[in-house]
Amino acid sequence: MDCKAAKNILISDFLQNRGILPSIMKSNVYWYKSPIREEKLASFKVDISKNIWFDHGLGVGGDLLKLVCLLFRVEIKQALEILSNGNFPAIIEAKQIRNENLKIIENRAISNRYLCNYLLNRRVGRGIALQYCREVHFKINEKKLLCHWFPK
């Protein structure tokens, strides 16, 4: 994995993969308890539209590579190795997707634990989610992506 590919991994997906869920989600900004240090209130901000983070307690921020370097106390080369060993979905812009490159693998009721936790954090009950949303597994350009949920 190179730096460009690593920067296309969503910070929120990386954190979720590590079991770190947001405390507050407002529009394009997710607030977490800092994964870098101990804290009681969420002051670690992730702007999901820009895919950048900022830890207000430390006064530092940046992209995913910088976060991995701080979390694991490694240099860029080792951070890239850590990210290449994970299974993190990449950012996909709608303009990059063409119907011939998109293949639905599975369309089912929501069961993925991360999606269920996300919905619970958003105060969406399981009954409502099952009624209005589906879990979809798909490939884009033959690359399998983790499941995402979409309204029916």
mmCIF file of C-alpha atoms in Angstrom:
data_model
loop_
_atom_site.group_PDB
_atom_site.id
_atom_site.type_symbol
_atom_site.label_atom_id
_atom_site.label_comp_id
_atom_site.label_asym_id
_atom_site.label_seq_id
_atom_site.Cartn_x
_atom_site.Cartn_y
_atom_site.Cartn_z
ATOM 1 C CA MET A 1 0.000 0.000 0.000
ATOM 2 C CA ASP A 2 1.232 3.472 -0.811
ATOM 3 C CA CYS A 3 0.492 6.797 0.911
ATOM 4 C CA LYS A 4 -2.182 7.779 -1.614
ATOM 5 C CA ALA A 5 -4.118 4.530 -1.066
ATOM 6 C CA ALA A 6 -3.778 4.854 2.713
ATOM 7 C CA LYS A 7 -5.172 8.379 2.654
ATOM 8 C CA ASN A 8 -8.252 7.045 0.865
ATOM 9 C CA ILE A 9 -9.181 4.858 3.828
ATOM 10 C CA LEU A 10 -11.892 6.481 5.899
ATOM 11 C CA ILE A 11 -10.700 7.383 9.384
ATOM 12 C CA SER A 12 -14.138 6.499 10.760
ATOM 13 C CA ASP A 13 -13.890 3.008 9.191
ATOM 14 C CA PHE A 14 -10.399 2.520 10.624
ATOM 15 C CA LEU A 15 -11.627 3.493 14.104
ATOM 16 C CA GLN A 16 -14.760 1.335 13.794
ATOM 17 C CA ASN A 17 -12.625 -1.627 12.730
ATOM 18 C CA ARG A 18 -10.685 -1.179 15.981
ATOM 19 C CA GLY A 19 -13.940 -1.124 17.987
ATOM 20 C CA ILE A 20 -13.880 2.651 18.509
ATOM 21 C CA LEU A 21 -17.302 4.170 17.911
ATOM 22 C CA PRO A 22 -18.289 7.841 17.895
ATOM 23 C CA SER A 23 -19.928 9.351 20.962
ATOM 24 C CA ILE A 24 -21.632 12.060 18.908
ATOM 25 C CA MET A 25 -22.399 12.255 15.184
ATOM 26 C CA LYS A 26 -23.485 15.590 13.774
ATOM 27 C CA SER A 27 -23.714 15.912 10.008
ATOM 28 C CA ASN A 28 -20.167 15.373 8.672
ATOM 29 C CA VAL A 29 -18.447 15.562 12.065
ATOM 30 C CA TYR A 30 -18.025 12.585 14.385
ATOM 31 C CA TRP A 31 -16.793 13.062 17.965
ATOM 32 C CA TYR A 32 -14.896 10.284 19.739
ATOM 33 C CA LYS A 33 -13.130 9.815 23.016
ATOM 34 C CA SER A 34 -9.535 10.124 21.933
ATOM 35 C CA PRO A 35 -7.913 6.836 20.878
ATOM 36 C CA ILE A 36 -4.518 8.445 21.549
ATOM 37 C CA ARG A 37 -5.014 9.354 25.228
ATOM 38 C CA GLU A 38 -7.379 8.848 28.154
ATOM 39 C CA GLU A 39 -10.316 11.216 28.451
ATOM 40 C CA LYS A 40 -13.850 11.350 29.847
ATOM 41 C CA LEU A 41 -15.541 13.550 27.237
ATOM 42 C CA ALA A 42 -15.273 13.213 23.484
ATOM 43 C CA SER A 43 -12.856 15.822 22.124
ATOM 44 C CA PHE A 44 -11.429 13.874 19.186
ATOM 45 C CA LYS A 45 -13.112 15.204 16.028
ATOM 46 C CA VAL A 46 -13.248 13.434 12.662
ATOM 47 C CA ASP A 47 -14.542 15.393 9.682
ATOM 48 C CA ILE A 48 -15.794 12.554 7.476
ATOM 49 C CA SER A 49 -16.263 14.765 4.404
ATOM 50 C CA LYS A 50 -12.596 15.855 4.469
ATOM 51 C CA ASN A 51 -11.322 12.611 6.056
ATOM 52 C CA ILE A 52 -9.211 14.440 8.636
ATOM 53 C CA TRP A 53 -9.078 14.341 12.440
ATOM 54 C CA PHE A 54 -8.215 16.744 15.234
ATOM 55 C CA ASP A 55 -7.603 15.955 18.907
ATOM 56 C CA HIS A 56 -8.595 19.091 20.814
ATOM 57 C CA GLY A 57 -6.938 17.874 24.023
ATOM 58 C CA LEU A 58 -3.550 17.536 22.313
ATOM 59 C CA GLY A 59 -3.992 20.294 19.733
ATOM 60 C CA VAL A 60 -2.893 18.014 16.890
ATOM 61 C CA GLY A 61 -4.591 16.511 13.885
ATOM 62 C CA GLY A 62 -4.078 15.254 10.374
ATOM 63 C CA ASP A 63 -4.818 12.351 8.076
ATOM 64 C CA LEU A 64 -5.079 8.635 8.767
ATOM 65 C CA LEU A 65 -1.356 8.019 8.338
ATOM 66 C CA LYS A 66 -0.506 10.526 11.045
ATOM 67 C CA LEU A 67 -3.112 8.944 13.336
ATOM 68 C CA VAL A 68 -1.698 5.432 12.813
ATOM 69 C CA CYS A 69 1.827 6.728 13.449
ATOM 70 C CA LEU A 70 0.708 8.271 16.762
ATOM 71 C CA LEU A 71 -1.416 5.299 17.845
ATOM 72 C CA PHE A 72 1.239 2.666 17.210
ATOM 73 C CA ARG A 73 4.293 4.907 17.714
ATOM 74 C CA VAL A 74 5.710 4.001 14.312
ATOM 75 C CA GLU A 75 7.085 5.715 11.227
ATOM 76 C CA ILE A 76 5.184 6.045 7.927
ATOM 77 C CA LYS A 77 6.601 2.802 6.491
ATOM 78 C CA GLN A 78 5.322 0.742 9.434
ATOM 79 C CA ALA A 79 1.990 2.618 9.398
ATOM 80 C CA LEU A 80 1.513 1.614 5.760
ATOM 81 C CA GLU A 81 2.212 -2.014 6.686
ATOM 82 C CA ILE A 82 -0.339 -1.853 9.504
ATOM 83 C CA LEU A 83 -2.967 -0.415 7.161
ATOM 84 C CA SER A 84 -2.220 -2.906 4.395
ATOM 85 C CA ASN A 85 -2.826 -5.793 6.835
ATOM 86 C CA GLY A 86 -6.278 -4.461 7.772
ATOM 87 C CA ASN A 87 -9.470 -4.749 5.777
ATOM 88 C CA PHE A 88 -10.578 -1.145 5.613
ATOM 89 C CA PRO A 89 -13.017 0.124 3.010
ATOM 90 C CA ALA A 90 -11.676 2.967 0.881
ATOM 91 C CA ILE A 91 -13.366 6.248 0.064
ATOM 92 C CA ILE A 92 -15.480 5.917 -3.038
ATOM 93 C CA GLU A 93 -16.710 8.950 -4.856
ATOM 94 C CA ALA A 94 -20.002 8.484 -6.682
ATOM 95 C CA LYS A 95 -18.523 9.821 -9.925
ATOM 96 C CA GLN A 96 -16.016 6.919 -9.931
ATOM 97 C CA ILE A 97 -18.769 4.289 -9.918
ATOM 98 C CA ARG A 98 -20.199 3.133 -13.195
ATOM 99 C CA ASN A 99 -22.840 0.435 -13.389
ATOM 100 C CA GLU A 100 -20.507 -1.903 -15.285
ATOM 101 C CA ASN A 101 -17.952 -1.659 -12.448
ATOM 102 C CA LEU A 102 -20.470 -2.198 -9.637
ATOM 103 C CA LYS A 103 -21.570 -5.707 -8.699
ATOM 104 C CA ILE A 104 -23.967 -6.430 -5.844
ATOM 105 C CA ILE A 105 -22.781 -9.582 -4.072
ATOM 106 C CA GLU A 106 -25.436 -9.776 -1.376
ATOM 107 C CA ASN A 107 -28.515 -7.815 -0.304
ATOM 108 C CA ARG A 108 -29.927 -8.889 3.068
ATOM 109 C CA ALA A 109 -31.441 -7.739 6.334
ATOM 110 C CA ILE A 110 -29.014 -5.805 8.522
ATOM 111 C CA SER A 111 -26.940 -8.158 10.674
ATOM 112 C CA ASN A 112 -23.394 -6.722 10.668
ATOM 113 C CA ARG A 113 -22.512 -5.804 14.254
ATOM 114 C CA TYR A 114 -20.866 -2.515 13.270
ATOM 115 C CA LEU A 115 -23.940 -1.449 11.330
ATOM 116 C CA CYS A 116 -26.203 -2.511 14.212
ATOM 117 C CA ASN A 117 -24.051 -0.545 16.698
ATOM 118 C CA TYR A 118 -24.101 2.478 14.394
ATOM 119 C CA LEU A 119 -27.885 2.390 14.190
ATOM 120 C CA LEU A 120 -28.199 1.952 17.961
ATOM 121 C CA ASN A 121 -25.910 4.957 18.510
ATOM 122 C CA ARG A 122 -28.181 6.924 16.174
ATOM 123 C CA ARG A 123 -31.160 5.728 18.263
ATOM 124 C CA VAL A 124 -32.652 3.777 15.370
ATOM 125 C CA GLY A 125 -34.364 0.668 16.727
ATOM 126 C CA ARG A 126 -33.768 -2.724 15.128
ATOM 127 C CA GLY A 127 -37.420 -2.997 14.035
ATOM 128 C CA ILE A 128 -37.285 0.335 12.212
ATOM 129 C CA ALA A 129 -33.911 -0.517 10.659
ATOM 130 C CA LEU A 130 -35.184 -3.883 9.425
ATOM 131 C CA GLN A 131 -38.250 -2.199 7.965
ATOM 132 C CA TYR A 132 -36.444 0.583 6.105
ATOM 133 C CA CYS A 133 -32.805 -0.453 5.531
ATOM 134 C CA ARG A 134 -30.822 -3.263 3.901
ATOM 135 C CA GLU A 135 -27.241 -4.450 4.316
ATOM 136 C CA VAL A 136 -25.518 -4.573 0.937
ATOM 137 C CA HIS A 137 -22.196 -6.250 0.114
ATOM 138 C CA PHE A 138 -20.726 -5.202 -3.208
ATOM 139 C CA LYS A 139 -17.668 -5.045 -5.440
ATOM 140 C CA ILE A 140 -16.387 -2.075 -7.374
ATOM 141 C CA ASN A 141 -13.794 -2.806 -10.037
ATOM 142 C CA GLU A 142 -13.558 -6.368 -8.654
ATOM 143 C CA LYS A 143 -12.525 -5.092 -5.200
ATOM 144 C CA LYS A 144 -14.840 -6.405 -2.460
ATOM 145 C CA LEU A 145 -15.934 -3.765 -0.017
ATOM 146 C CA LEU A 146 -17.272 -4.242 3.458
ATOM 147 C CA CYS A 147 -20.991 -4.025 3.894
ATOM 148 C CA HIS A 148 -22.828 -0.753 3.910
ATOM 149 C CA TRP A 149 -26.451 -0.062 4.678
ATOM 150 C CA PHE A 150 -28.838 1.686 2.391
ATOM 151 C CA PRO A 151 -32.471 2.682 2.679
ATOM 152 C CA LYS A 152 -34.822 0.231 0.939
#
